[in-house]
Coordinates of C-alpha atoms and ligand atoms in Angstrom, one line a residue:
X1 CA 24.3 -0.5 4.8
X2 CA 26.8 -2.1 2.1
X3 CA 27.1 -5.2 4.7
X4 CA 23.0 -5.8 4.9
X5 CA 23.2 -5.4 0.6
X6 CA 25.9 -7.7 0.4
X7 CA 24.6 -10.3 2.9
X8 CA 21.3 -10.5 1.9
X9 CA 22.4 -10.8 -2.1
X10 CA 25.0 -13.4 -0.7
X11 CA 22.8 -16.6 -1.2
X12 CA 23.3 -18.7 -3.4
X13 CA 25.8 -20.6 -2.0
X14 CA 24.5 -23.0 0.2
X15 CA 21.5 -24.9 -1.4
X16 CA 22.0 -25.6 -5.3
X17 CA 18.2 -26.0 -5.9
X18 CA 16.5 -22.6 -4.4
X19 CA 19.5 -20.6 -3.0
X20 CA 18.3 -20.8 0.4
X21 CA 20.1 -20.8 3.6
X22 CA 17.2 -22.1 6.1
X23 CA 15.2 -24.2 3.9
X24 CA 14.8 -27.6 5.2
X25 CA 12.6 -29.3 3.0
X26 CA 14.8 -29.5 -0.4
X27 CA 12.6 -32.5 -1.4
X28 CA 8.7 -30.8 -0.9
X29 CA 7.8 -28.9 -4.0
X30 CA 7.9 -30.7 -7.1
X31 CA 8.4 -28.4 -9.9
X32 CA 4.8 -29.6 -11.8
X33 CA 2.8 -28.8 -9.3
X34 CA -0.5 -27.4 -11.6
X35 CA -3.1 -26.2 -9.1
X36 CA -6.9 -26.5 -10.4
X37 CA -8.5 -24.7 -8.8
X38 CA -10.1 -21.2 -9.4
X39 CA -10.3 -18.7 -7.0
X40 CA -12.6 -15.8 -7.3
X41 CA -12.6 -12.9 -5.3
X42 CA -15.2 -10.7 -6.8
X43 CA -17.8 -13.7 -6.3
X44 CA -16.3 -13.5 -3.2
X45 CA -16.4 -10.3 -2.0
X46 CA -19.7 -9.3 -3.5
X47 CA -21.4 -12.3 -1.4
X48 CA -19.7 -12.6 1.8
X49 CA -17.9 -9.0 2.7
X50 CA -21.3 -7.3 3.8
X51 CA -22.3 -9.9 5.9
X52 CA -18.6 -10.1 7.7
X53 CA -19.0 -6.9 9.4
X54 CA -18.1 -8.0 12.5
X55 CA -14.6 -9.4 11.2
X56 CA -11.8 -7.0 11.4
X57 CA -8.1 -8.7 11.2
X58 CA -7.1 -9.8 8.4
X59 CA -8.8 -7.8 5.6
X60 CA -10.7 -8.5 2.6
X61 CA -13.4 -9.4 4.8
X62 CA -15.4 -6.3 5.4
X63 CA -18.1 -4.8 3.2
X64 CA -18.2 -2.2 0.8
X65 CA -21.5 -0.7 0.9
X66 CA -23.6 -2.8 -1.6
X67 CA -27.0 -1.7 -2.8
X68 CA -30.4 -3.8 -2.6
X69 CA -31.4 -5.8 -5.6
X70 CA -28.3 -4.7 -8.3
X71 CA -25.7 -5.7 -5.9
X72 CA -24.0 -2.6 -7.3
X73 CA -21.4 -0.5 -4.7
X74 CA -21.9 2.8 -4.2
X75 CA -19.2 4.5 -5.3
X76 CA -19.6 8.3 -3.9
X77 CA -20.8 7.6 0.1
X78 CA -18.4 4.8 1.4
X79 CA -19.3 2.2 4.1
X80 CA -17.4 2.3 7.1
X81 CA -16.9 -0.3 9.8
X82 CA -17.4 1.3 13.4
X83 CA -14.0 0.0 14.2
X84 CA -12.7 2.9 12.0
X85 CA -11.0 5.6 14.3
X86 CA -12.5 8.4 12.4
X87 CA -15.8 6.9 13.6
X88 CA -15.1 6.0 16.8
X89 CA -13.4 7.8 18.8
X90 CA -13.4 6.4 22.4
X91 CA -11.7 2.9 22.4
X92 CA -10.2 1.2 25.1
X93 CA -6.3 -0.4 25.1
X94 CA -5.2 -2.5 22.4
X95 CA -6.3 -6.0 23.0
X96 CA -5.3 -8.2 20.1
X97 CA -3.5 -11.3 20.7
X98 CA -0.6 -12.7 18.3
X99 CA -2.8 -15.9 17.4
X100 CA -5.7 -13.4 16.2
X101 CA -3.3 -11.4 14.1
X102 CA -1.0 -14.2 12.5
X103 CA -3.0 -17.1 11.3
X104 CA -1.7 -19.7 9.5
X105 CA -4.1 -21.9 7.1
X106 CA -4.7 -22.5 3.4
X107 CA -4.8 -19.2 0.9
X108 CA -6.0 -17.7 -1.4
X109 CA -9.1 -16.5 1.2
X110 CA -8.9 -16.5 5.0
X111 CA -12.9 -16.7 5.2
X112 CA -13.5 -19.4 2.3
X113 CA -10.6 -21.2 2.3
X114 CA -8.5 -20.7 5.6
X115 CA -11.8 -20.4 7.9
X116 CA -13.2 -24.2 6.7
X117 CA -10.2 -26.0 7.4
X118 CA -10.1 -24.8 10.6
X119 CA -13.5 -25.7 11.2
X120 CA -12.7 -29.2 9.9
X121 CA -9.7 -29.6 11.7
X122 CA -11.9 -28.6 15.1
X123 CA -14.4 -30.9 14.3
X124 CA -12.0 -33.6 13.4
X125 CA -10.1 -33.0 17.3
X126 CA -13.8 -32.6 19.0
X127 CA -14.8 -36.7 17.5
X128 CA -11.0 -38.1 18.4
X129 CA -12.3 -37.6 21.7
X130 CA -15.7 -39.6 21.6
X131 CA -15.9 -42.5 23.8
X132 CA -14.7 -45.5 21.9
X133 CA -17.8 -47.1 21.9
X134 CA -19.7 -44.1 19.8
X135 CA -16.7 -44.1 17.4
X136 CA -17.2 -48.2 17.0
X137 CA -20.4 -47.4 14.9
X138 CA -18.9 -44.6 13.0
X139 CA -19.7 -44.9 9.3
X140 CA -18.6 -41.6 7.6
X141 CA -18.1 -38.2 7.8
X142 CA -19.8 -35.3 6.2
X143 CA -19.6 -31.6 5.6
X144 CA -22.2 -29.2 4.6
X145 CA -21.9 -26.1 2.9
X146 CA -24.1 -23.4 3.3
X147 CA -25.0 -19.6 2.0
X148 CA -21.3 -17.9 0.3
X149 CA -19.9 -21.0 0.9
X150 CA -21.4 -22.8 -1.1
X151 CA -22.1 -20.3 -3.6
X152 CA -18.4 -19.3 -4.3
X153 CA -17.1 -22.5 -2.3
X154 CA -15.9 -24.3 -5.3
X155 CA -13.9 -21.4 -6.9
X156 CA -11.9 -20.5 -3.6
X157 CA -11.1 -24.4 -2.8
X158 CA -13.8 -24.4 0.3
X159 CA -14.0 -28.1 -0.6
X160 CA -10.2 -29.9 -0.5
X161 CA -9.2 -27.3 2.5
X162 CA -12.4 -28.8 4.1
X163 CA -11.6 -32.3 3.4
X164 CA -7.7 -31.8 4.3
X165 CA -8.9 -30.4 7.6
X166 CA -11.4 -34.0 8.3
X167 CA -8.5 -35.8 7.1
X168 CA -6.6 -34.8 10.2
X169 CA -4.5 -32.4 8.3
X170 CA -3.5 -29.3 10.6
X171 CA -3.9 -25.6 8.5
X172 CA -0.4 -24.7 9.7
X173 CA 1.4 -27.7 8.6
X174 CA -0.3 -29.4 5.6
X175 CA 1.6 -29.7 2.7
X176 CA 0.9 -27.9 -0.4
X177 CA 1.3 -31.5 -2.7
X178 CA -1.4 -32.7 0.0
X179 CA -3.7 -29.9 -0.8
X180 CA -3.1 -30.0 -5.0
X181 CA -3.3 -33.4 -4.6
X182 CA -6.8 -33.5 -3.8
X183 CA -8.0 -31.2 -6.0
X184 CA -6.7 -33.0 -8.9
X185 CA -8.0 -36.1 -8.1
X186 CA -11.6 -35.3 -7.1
X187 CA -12.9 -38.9 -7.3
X188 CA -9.6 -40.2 -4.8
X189 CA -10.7 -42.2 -1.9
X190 CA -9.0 -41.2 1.5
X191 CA -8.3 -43.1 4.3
X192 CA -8.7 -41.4 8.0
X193 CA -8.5 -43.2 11.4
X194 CA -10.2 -41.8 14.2
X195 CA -9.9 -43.9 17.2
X196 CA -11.3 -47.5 16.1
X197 CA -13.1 -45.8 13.3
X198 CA -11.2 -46.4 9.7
X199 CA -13.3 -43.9 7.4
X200 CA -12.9 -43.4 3.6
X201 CA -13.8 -39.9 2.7
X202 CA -13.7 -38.1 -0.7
X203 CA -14.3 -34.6 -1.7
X204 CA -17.9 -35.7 -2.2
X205 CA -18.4 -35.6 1.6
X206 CA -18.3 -32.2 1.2
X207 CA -21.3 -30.8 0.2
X208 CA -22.3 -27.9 -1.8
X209 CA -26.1 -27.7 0.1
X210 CA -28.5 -24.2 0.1
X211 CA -26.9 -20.9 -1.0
X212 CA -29.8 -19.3 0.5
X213 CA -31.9 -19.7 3.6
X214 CA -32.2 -18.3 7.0
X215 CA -28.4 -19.1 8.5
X216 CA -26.9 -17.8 11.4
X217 CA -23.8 -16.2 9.4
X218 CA -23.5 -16.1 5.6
X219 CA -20.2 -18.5 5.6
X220 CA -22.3 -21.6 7.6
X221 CA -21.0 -25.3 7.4
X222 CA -22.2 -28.2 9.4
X223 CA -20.1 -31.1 10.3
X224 CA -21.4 -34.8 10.9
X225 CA -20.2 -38.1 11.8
X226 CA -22.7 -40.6 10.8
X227 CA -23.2 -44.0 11.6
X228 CA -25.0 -44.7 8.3
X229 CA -28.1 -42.7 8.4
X230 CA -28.1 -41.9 12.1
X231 CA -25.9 -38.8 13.0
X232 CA -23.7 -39.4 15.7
X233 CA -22.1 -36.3 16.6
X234 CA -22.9 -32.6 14.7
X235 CA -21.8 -28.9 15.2
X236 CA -22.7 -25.7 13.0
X237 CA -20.1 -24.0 12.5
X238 CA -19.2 -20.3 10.8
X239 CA -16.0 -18.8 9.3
X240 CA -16.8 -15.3 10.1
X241 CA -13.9 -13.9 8.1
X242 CA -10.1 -13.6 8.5
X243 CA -9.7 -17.1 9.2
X244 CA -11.7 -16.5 12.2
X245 CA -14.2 -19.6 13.1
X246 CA -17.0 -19.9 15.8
X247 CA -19.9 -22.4 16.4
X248 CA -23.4 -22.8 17.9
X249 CA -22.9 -21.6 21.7
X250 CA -19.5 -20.3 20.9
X251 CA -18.2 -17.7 23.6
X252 CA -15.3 -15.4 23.0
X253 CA -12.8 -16.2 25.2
X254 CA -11.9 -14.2 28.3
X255 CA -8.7 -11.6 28.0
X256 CA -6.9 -10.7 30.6
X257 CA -5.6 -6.6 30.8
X258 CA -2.7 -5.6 29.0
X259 CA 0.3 -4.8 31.8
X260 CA 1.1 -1.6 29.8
X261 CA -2.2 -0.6 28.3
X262 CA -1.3 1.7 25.1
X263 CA -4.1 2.2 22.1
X264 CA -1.5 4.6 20.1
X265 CA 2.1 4.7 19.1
X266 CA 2.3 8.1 21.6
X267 CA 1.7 6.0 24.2
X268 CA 3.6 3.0 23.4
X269 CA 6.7 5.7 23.2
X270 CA 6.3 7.0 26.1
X271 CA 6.8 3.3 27.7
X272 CA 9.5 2.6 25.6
X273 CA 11.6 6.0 25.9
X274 CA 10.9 7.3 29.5
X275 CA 10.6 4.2 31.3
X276 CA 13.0 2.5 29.1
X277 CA 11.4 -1.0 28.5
X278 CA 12.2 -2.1 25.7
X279 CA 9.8 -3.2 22.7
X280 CA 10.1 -6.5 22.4
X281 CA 10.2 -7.1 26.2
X282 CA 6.7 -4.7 26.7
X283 CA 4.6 -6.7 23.4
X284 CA 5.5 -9.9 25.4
X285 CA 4.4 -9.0 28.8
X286 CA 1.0 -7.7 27.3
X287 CA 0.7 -10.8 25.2
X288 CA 1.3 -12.7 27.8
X289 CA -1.5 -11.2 30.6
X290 CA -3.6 -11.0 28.3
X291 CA -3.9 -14.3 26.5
X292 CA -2.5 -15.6 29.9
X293 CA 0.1 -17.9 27.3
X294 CA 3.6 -18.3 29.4
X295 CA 6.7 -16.9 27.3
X296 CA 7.9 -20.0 26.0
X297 CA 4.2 -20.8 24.1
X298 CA 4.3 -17.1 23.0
X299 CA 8.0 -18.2 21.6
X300 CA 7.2 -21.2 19.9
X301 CA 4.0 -20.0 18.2
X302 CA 6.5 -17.1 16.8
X303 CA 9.0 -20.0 15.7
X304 CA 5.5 -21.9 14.3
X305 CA 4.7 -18.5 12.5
X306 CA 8.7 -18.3 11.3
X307 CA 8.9 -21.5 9.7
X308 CA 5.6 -21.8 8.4
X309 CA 6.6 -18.4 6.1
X310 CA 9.8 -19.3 5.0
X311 CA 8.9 -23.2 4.2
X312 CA 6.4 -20.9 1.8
X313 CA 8.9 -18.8 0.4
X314 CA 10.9 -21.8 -0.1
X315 CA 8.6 -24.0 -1.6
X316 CA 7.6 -20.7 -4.0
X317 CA 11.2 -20.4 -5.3
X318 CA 10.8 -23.5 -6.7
X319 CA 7.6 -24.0 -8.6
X320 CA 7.1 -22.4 -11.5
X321 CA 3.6 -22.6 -13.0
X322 CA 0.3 -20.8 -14.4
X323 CA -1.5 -19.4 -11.3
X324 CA -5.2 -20.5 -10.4
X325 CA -7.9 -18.2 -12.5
X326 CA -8.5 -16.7 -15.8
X327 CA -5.8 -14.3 -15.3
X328 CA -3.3 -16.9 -16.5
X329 CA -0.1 -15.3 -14.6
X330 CA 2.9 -17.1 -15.0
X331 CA 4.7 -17.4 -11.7
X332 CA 8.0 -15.3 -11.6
X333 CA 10.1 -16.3 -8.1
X334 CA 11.6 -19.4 -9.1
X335 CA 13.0 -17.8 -12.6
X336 CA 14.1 -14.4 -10.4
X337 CA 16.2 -16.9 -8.6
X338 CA 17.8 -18.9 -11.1
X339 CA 18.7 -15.4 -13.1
X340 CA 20.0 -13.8 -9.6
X341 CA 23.0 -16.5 -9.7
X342 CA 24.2 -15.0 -12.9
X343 CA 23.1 -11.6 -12.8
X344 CA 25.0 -8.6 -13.3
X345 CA 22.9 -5.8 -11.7
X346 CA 25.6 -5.0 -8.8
X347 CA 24.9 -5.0 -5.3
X348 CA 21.8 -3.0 -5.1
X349 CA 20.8 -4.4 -8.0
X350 CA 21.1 -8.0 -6.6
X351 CA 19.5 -7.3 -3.3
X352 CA 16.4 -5.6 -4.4
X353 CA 15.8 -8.7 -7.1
X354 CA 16.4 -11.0 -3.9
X355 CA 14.0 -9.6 -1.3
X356 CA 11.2 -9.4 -4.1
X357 CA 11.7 -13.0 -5.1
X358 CA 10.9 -13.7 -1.8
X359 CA 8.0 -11.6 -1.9
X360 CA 7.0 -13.4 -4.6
X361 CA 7.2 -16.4 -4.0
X362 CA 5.0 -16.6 -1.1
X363 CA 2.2 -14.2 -2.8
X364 CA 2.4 -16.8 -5.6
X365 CA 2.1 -19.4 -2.9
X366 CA -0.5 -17.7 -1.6
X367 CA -3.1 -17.6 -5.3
X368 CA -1.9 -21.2 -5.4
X369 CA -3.9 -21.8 -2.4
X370 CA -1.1 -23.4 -0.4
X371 CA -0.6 -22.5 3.4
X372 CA -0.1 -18.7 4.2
X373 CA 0.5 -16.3 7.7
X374 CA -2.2 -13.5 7.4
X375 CA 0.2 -10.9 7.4
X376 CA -1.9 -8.8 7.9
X377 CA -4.1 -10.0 5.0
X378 CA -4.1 -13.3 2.5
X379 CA -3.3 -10.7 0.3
X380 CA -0.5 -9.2 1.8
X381 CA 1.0 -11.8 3.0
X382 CA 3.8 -12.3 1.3
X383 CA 6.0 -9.4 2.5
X384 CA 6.9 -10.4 6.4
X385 CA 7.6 -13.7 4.8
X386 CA 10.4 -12.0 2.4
X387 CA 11.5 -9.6 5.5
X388 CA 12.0 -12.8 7.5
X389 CA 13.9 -14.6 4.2
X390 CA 15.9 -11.9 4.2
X391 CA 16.7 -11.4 7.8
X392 CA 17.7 -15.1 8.2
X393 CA 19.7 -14.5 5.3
X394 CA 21.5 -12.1 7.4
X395 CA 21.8 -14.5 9.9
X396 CA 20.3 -13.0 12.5
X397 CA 19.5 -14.9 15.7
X398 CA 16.2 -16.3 16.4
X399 CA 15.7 -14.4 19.2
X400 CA 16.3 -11.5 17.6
X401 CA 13.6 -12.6 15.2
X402 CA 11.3 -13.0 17.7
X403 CA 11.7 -9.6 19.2
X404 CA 10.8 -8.3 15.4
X405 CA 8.0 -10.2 14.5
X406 CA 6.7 -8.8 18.2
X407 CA 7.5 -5.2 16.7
X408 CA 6.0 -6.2 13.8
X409 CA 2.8 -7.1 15.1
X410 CA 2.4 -4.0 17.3
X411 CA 2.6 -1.7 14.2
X412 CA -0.3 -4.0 13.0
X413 CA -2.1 -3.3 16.1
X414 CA -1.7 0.3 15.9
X415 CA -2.9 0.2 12.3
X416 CA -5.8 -1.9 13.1
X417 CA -7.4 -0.2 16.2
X418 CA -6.8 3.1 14.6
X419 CA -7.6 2.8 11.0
X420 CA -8.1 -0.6 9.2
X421 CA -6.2 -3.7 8.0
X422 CA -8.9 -4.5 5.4
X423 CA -8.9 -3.8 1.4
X424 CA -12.3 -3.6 1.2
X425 CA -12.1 -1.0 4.0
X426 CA -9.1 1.3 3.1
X427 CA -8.0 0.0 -0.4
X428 CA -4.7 -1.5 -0.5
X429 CA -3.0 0.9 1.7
X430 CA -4.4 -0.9 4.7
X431 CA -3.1 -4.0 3.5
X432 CA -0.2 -3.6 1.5
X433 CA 0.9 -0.7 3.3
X434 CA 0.3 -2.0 6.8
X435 CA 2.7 -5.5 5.9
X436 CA 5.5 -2.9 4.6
X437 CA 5.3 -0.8 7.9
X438 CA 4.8 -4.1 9.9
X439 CA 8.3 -5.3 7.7
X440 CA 10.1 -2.3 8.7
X441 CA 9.7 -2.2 11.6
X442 CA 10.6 -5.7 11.9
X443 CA 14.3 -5.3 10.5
X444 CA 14.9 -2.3 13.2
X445 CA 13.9 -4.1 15.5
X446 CA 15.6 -7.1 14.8
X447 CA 18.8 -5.5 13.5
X448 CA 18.6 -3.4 17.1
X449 CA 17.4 -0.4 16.3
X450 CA 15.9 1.6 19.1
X451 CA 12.7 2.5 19.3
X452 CA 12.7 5.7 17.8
X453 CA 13.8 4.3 14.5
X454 CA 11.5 1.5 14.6
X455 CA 9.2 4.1 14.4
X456 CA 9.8 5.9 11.9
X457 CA 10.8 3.0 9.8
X458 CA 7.2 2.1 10.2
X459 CA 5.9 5.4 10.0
X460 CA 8.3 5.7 6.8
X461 CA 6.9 2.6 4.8
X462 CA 3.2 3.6 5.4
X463 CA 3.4 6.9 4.6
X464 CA 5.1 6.1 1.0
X465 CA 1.7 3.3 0.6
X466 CA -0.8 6.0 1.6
X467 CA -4.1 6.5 -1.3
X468 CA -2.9 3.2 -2.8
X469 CA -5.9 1.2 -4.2
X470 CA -7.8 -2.0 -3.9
X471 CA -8.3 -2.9 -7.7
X472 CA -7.7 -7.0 -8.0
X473 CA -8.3 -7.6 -11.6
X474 CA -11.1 -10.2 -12.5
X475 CA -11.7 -10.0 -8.6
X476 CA -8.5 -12.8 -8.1
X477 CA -5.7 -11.6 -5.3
X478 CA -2.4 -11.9 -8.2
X479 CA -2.7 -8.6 -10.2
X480 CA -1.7 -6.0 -8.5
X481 CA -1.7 -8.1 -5.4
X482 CA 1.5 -10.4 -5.9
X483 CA 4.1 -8.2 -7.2
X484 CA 2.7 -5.5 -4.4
X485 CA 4.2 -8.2 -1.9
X486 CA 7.8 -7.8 -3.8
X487 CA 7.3 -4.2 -3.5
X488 CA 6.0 -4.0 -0.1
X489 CA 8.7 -5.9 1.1
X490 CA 11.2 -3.6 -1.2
X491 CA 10.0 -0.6 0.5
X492 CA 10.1 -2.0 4.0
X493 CA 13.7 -2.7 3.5
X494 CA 14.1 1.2 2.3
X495 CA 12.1 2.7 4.8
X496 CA 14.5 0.8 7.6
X497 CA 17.5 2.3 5.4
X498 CA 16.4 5.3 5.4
X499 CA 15.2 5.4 9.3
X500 CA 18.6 4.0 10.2
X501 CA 20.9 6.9 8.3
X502 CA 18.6 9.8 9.1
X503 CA 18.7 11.7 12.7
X504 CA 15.8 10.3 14.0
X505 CA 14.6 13.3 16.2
X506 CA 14.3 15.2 12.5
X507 CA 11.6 13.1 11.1
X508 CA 8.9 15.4 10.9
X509 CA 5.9 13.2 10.5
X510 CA 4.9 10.5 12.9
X511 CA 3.8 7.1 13.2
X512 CA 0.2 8.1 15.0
X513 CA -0.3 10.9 12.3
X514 CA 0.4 8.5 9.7
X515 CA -2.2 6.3 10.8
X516 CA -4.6 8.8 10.9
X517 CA -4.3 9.9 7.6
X518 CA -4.1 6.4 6.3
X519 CA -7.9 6.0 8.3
X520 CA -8.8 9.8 6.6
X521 CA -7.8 8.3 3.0
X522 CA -10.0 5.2 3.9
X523 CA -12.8 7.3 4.7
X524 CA -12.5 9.2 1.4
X525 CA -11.4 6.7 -1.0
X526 CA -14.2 6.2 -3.6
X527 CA -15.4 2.7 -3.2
X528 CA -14.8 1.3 -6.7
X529 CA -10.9 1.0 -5.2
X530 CA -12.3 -1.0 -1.9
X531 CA -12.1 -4.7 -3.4
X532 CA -14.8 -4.6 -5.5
X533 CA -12.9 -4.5 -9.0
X534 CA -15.2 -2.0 -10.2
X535 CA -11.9 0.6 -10.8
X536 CA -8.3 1.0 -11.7
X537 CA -6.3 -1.8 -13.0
X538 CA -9.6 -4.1 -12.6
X539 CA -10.8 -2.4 -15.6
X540 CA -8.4 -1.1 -17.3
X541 CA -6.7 -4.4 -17.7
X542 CA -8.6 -6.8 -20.9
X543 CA -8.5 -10.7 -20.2
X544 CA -8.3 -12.1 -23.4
Ligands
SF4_601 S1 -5.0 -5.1 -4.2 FE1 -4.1 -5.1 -2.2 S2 -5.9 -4.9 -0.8 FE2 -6.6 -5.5 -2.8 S3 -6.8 -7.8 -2.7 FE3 -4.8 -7.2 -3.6 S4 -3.4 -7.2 -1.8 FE4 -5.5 -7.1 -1.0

C-alpha cells in the first residue's frame, strides 16, 4: 500500500510544466484559454430527456417524468425507463460493445454537443466519397438545426462541435484550442477541402432553424452540400442521446452472441472462479464475437480511449480559468498541481491531492466543452481518466491497462443492464457511483488482483455512492459534478485498498446485491434529485 501512495504522489519529476509522466503534448494547452460558451443543462434536460427514452448509456439522457403544459417534474411517482431491472425482469445476456460504452467526442453534453459532431463528422466522410465530378460543383455546406437543438443548441456549443465535425475534425482527436477557437471567433472564415471542392465555411452554416414541428426525434439536424441553390447531397440525421447518432433508414447493426453469455456478476464469477478464465481474457472474447472486431482493433480502440483521457487530464492541469456558465467556478487542477510540488501533507496527504487533481482536471475539461470518454456519463467522466493518470503513474504496463479498462467496463455493464447509468434515472449514484466502481475495479484488475477482489472493489465503491443525488446547480454539469469526479476517483482508489487488505471471502455484501439496491434507490429517489435541479444543492446554492 505505502509503495502505490508513494508512486503515485512521486510525480513531479519528470515534466516541469504539469508534473506528468505520459503527457506528450507539453505545447497544447495554452494557459488563456477563455471558453465562451454557455452550457445549460436544465434547458437541456427539461427539453430533450423525455424524448431520449430510448437512449440508455451514457446518462443524463433519460427523462424524468415531466407534466403537460407546466413542464413541471413530478416529484412523488418517478418515471422509470423499462431498461430498469426492477421493471424488467427477463433480459437476455449482456450485449454492449466497448464503442457503445466509451465514446469519445466534445463535452459538456453527449446528445447536444458530442452527438452533432459525430453527425458532422459522418456527413463530412459520406461527401469525401462522391464522385469527383458531383464534388466539382460543390459550393458550400450547411447544417440545420432542428427541435432541442436548436432550442438549447447555442448554450451547449451544438454549433462549433458541428462546424469542427464539417471541417474534417474527428470528435476523438480535435483539439481543444480548435474548438475555443471557433467559438471565439464566430465571424472566422474556414477553409475545408473535400476532394476538388475548396469550401469556406463559418459557424453561420450552421443553422438555428424550427424548434418545433413534427421531427422524427427531438435532437434533428439535416446536413447539405450545395452547389449554390441546388442541394447536392442531404441526410437527416438524429443525436438520440449519449453521443449516440442515427439517420433516415438507419439500421442497428447486427451483434453476434457473446462466447460466455453472463447478464449478472453471479454469473460472470462463476466463469471466472470455476472455469478459471480470467477477466480480462473473457470481456475480450465477448467483445470480440460479438462486435466481430479482431483483438488488435479491440486493443487499439482501448489505447485510442487511453490517450484521449489522459491528453485531457493533461491539458486540464494546465489551464486555469472561469468555467463556461453563470456559475463562475474557477478551475482548481492546475493550482492543486503547482501547490502538490511544495506541499507538506505527507504521503497520504500527497496522494489523495494527486488522484483528485486528475479528477479534476478532466471534469473541468469536460464543462469547458473540450473532448471527453463517456465514462460512463459526460458527467462522470472524469474519474477513469484520473484512475488511468494514476495507474500510469504507477507505471504499469499497457497491457495491463488494457485488461483494466476491460474490467472496468464490465462493472459498467452490470450496472447498466441491471439498474441505470443515467442521472436523470437514478441520481448521481448511477453516474458518479458507477465511474468509482468502474475505477476500482480497474486498479485490481490492473494491479492483478483476482477476481474476487475486483469484485468487491467494485462492489465496495458503489456501495459507499449509494442514495447520492442528481442536483447540478443552475442545471450546468460543475457543481456538485466536478469535484464528484475527484471524489469518485478518491473513493475508487479506497475501495481497491480496502478490497486488497481485507479477506475477500468475508465481504458480506456483493456486487449483484449492490446493484440491485442501487436500481431500488433509483426507483425511490424523489425526482427533484434526477437532473432536474429542482432539489438539494440546486437550490440551496444562491448565484449572485
Ligand atoms: S450531479 Fe452527478 S449525475 Fe447529476 S449531472 Fe452531475 S455528475 Fe451527472
Amino acid at each position: 500500500m505505502e509503495k502505490v501512495l508513494e508512486a503515485i504522489t512521486d510525480i513531479e519529476s519528470e515534466c516541469s510544466s504539469c508534473s506528468s509522466k505520459v503527457c506528450s503534448s507539453c505545447d497544447s494547452a495554452p494557459a488563456d484559454i477563455k471558453p465562451s460558451n454557455l452550457f445549460s443543462r436544465r434547458e437541456f434536460g427539461r427539453t430533450i430527456l423525455t424524448a431520449s427514452a430510448g437512449v440508455m448509456l451514457a446518462g443524463c439522457s433519460k427523462s424524468s417524468k415531466e407534466t403537460g403544459e407546466t413542464g413541471k417534474t413530478e416529484t412523488s411517482a418517478p418515471g422509470l425507463s423499462s431498461e430498469l431491472a426492477v421493471v424488467q425482469k427477463s433480459k437476455g445476456p449482456i450485449m454492449t460493445t466497448l464503442e457503445e460504452f466509451y465514446k469519445m467526442g466534445p463535452g459538456p453534453s453527449s446528445s447536444h454537443t458530442m452527438g452533432p459532431m459525430r453527425i458532422t463528422y459522418d456527413f463530412f466522410q459520406r461527401i469525401s466519397k462522391l464522385p469527383t465530378d458531383q464534388l466539382k460543383k460543390a459550393t458550400g455546406l450547411k447544417v440545420h438545426l432542428f427541435g432541442s437543438l436548436s432550442a438549447t443548441g447555442k448554450g451547449h456549443g451544438t454549433d462549433r462541435a458541428s462546424l469542427a465535425g464539417l471541417l474534417g475534425k474527428a470528435p476523438a482527436t480535435c483539439p481543444p484550442q480548435f474548438l475555443d477557437g471557433l467559438a471565439a471567433n464566430p465571424n472566422q472564415e474556414y477553409k475545408v477541402t473535400i476532394g476538388p471542392a475548396n469550401l469556406n465555411l463559418t459557424l453561420k452554416d450552421i443553422i438555428f432553424d424550427a424548434t418545433k414541428g413534427e421531427f422524427h426525434h427531438p435532437n434533428t439536424m439535416t446536413a447539405k452540400l450545395l452547389a449554390g441553390d441546388e442541394t447536392l447531397y442531404e441526410l437527416e440525421y438524429y443525436s438520440v442521446g449519449g453521443g449516440f447518432i442515427e439517420w433516415k433508414g438507419y439500421k442497428q447493426p447486427d451483434k453476434g452472441q457473446p462466447k460466455y453469455p453472463f447478464s449478472h456478476a453471479k454469473e460472470l464469477k462463476k466463469y471466472l472462479i470455476d472455469d478459471k478464465i480470467p477477466l480480462a481474457k473473457l470481456l475480450l472474447e465477448n467483445e470480440m464475437s460479438i462486435s466481430g472486431k479482431s483483438e488488435k482493433d479491440i486493443y487499439e480502440f482501448l489505447d485510442q480511449v487511453a490517450e484521449v483521457m489522459l491528453r485531457g487530464v493533461d491539458t486540464g492541469l494546465k489551464v486555469e480559468s472561469v468555467l463556461p456558465g453563470p456559475i463562475k467556478l474557477h478551475s482548481k487542477a492546475a493550482e492543486m498541481q503547482r501547490n502538490l510540488k511544495n506541499t507538506s501533507k505527507g504521503i497520504a496527504g500527497r496522494a489523495i491531492t494527486q488522484v483528485a487533481s486528475y479528477g479534476f482536471a478532466m471534469g473541468e475539461e469536460n464543462a469547458r466543452g473540450h473532448i471527453i470518454v463517456t465514462a460512463p456519463t459526460a458527467g462522470s467522466a472524469g474519474i477513469i481518466p484520473a484512475v488511468t493518470k494514476s495507474l500510469y503513474d504507477l507505471k504499469i504496463p499497457v497491457q495491463k491497462i488494457r485488461e483494466g479498462f476491460l474490467a472496468s467496463a464490465a462493472i459498467g455493464y452490470l450496472c447498466k443492464h441491471n439498474a441505470t447509468l443515467s442521472g436523470a434515472e437514478g441520481g448521481c449514484q448511477a453516474e458518479v457511483g458507477v465511474g468509482s466502481s468502474m475505477g476500482a475495479a480497474m486498479i485490481a484488475e490492473a494491479l492483478g488482483e483476482g477476481p474476487k477482489v475486483v469484485s468487491n472493489a467494485a462492489e465496495s465503491a458503489l456501495e459507499h455512492h449509494l442514495g447520492m443525488t442528481c442536483d447540478p446547480v443552475a442545471g450546468y454539469v460543475q457543481v456538485p459534478c466536478i469535484e464528484r469526479c475527484a471524489y469518485g476517483a478518491v473513493k475508487a482508489w479506497t475501495a481497491y485498498c480496502i478490497a486488497s487488505e481485507e479477506n475477500p471471502e468475508e465481504r458480506r455484501v456483493d456486487l449483484d446485491t449492490t446493484i440491485d439496491a442501487m436500481a431500488l434507490t433509483a426507483k425511490e429517489m424523489n425526482n427533484k434529485y434526477k437532473e432536474t435541479s429542482e432539489g438539494g444543492l440546486a437550490v440551496s446554492v444562491v448565484l449572485c
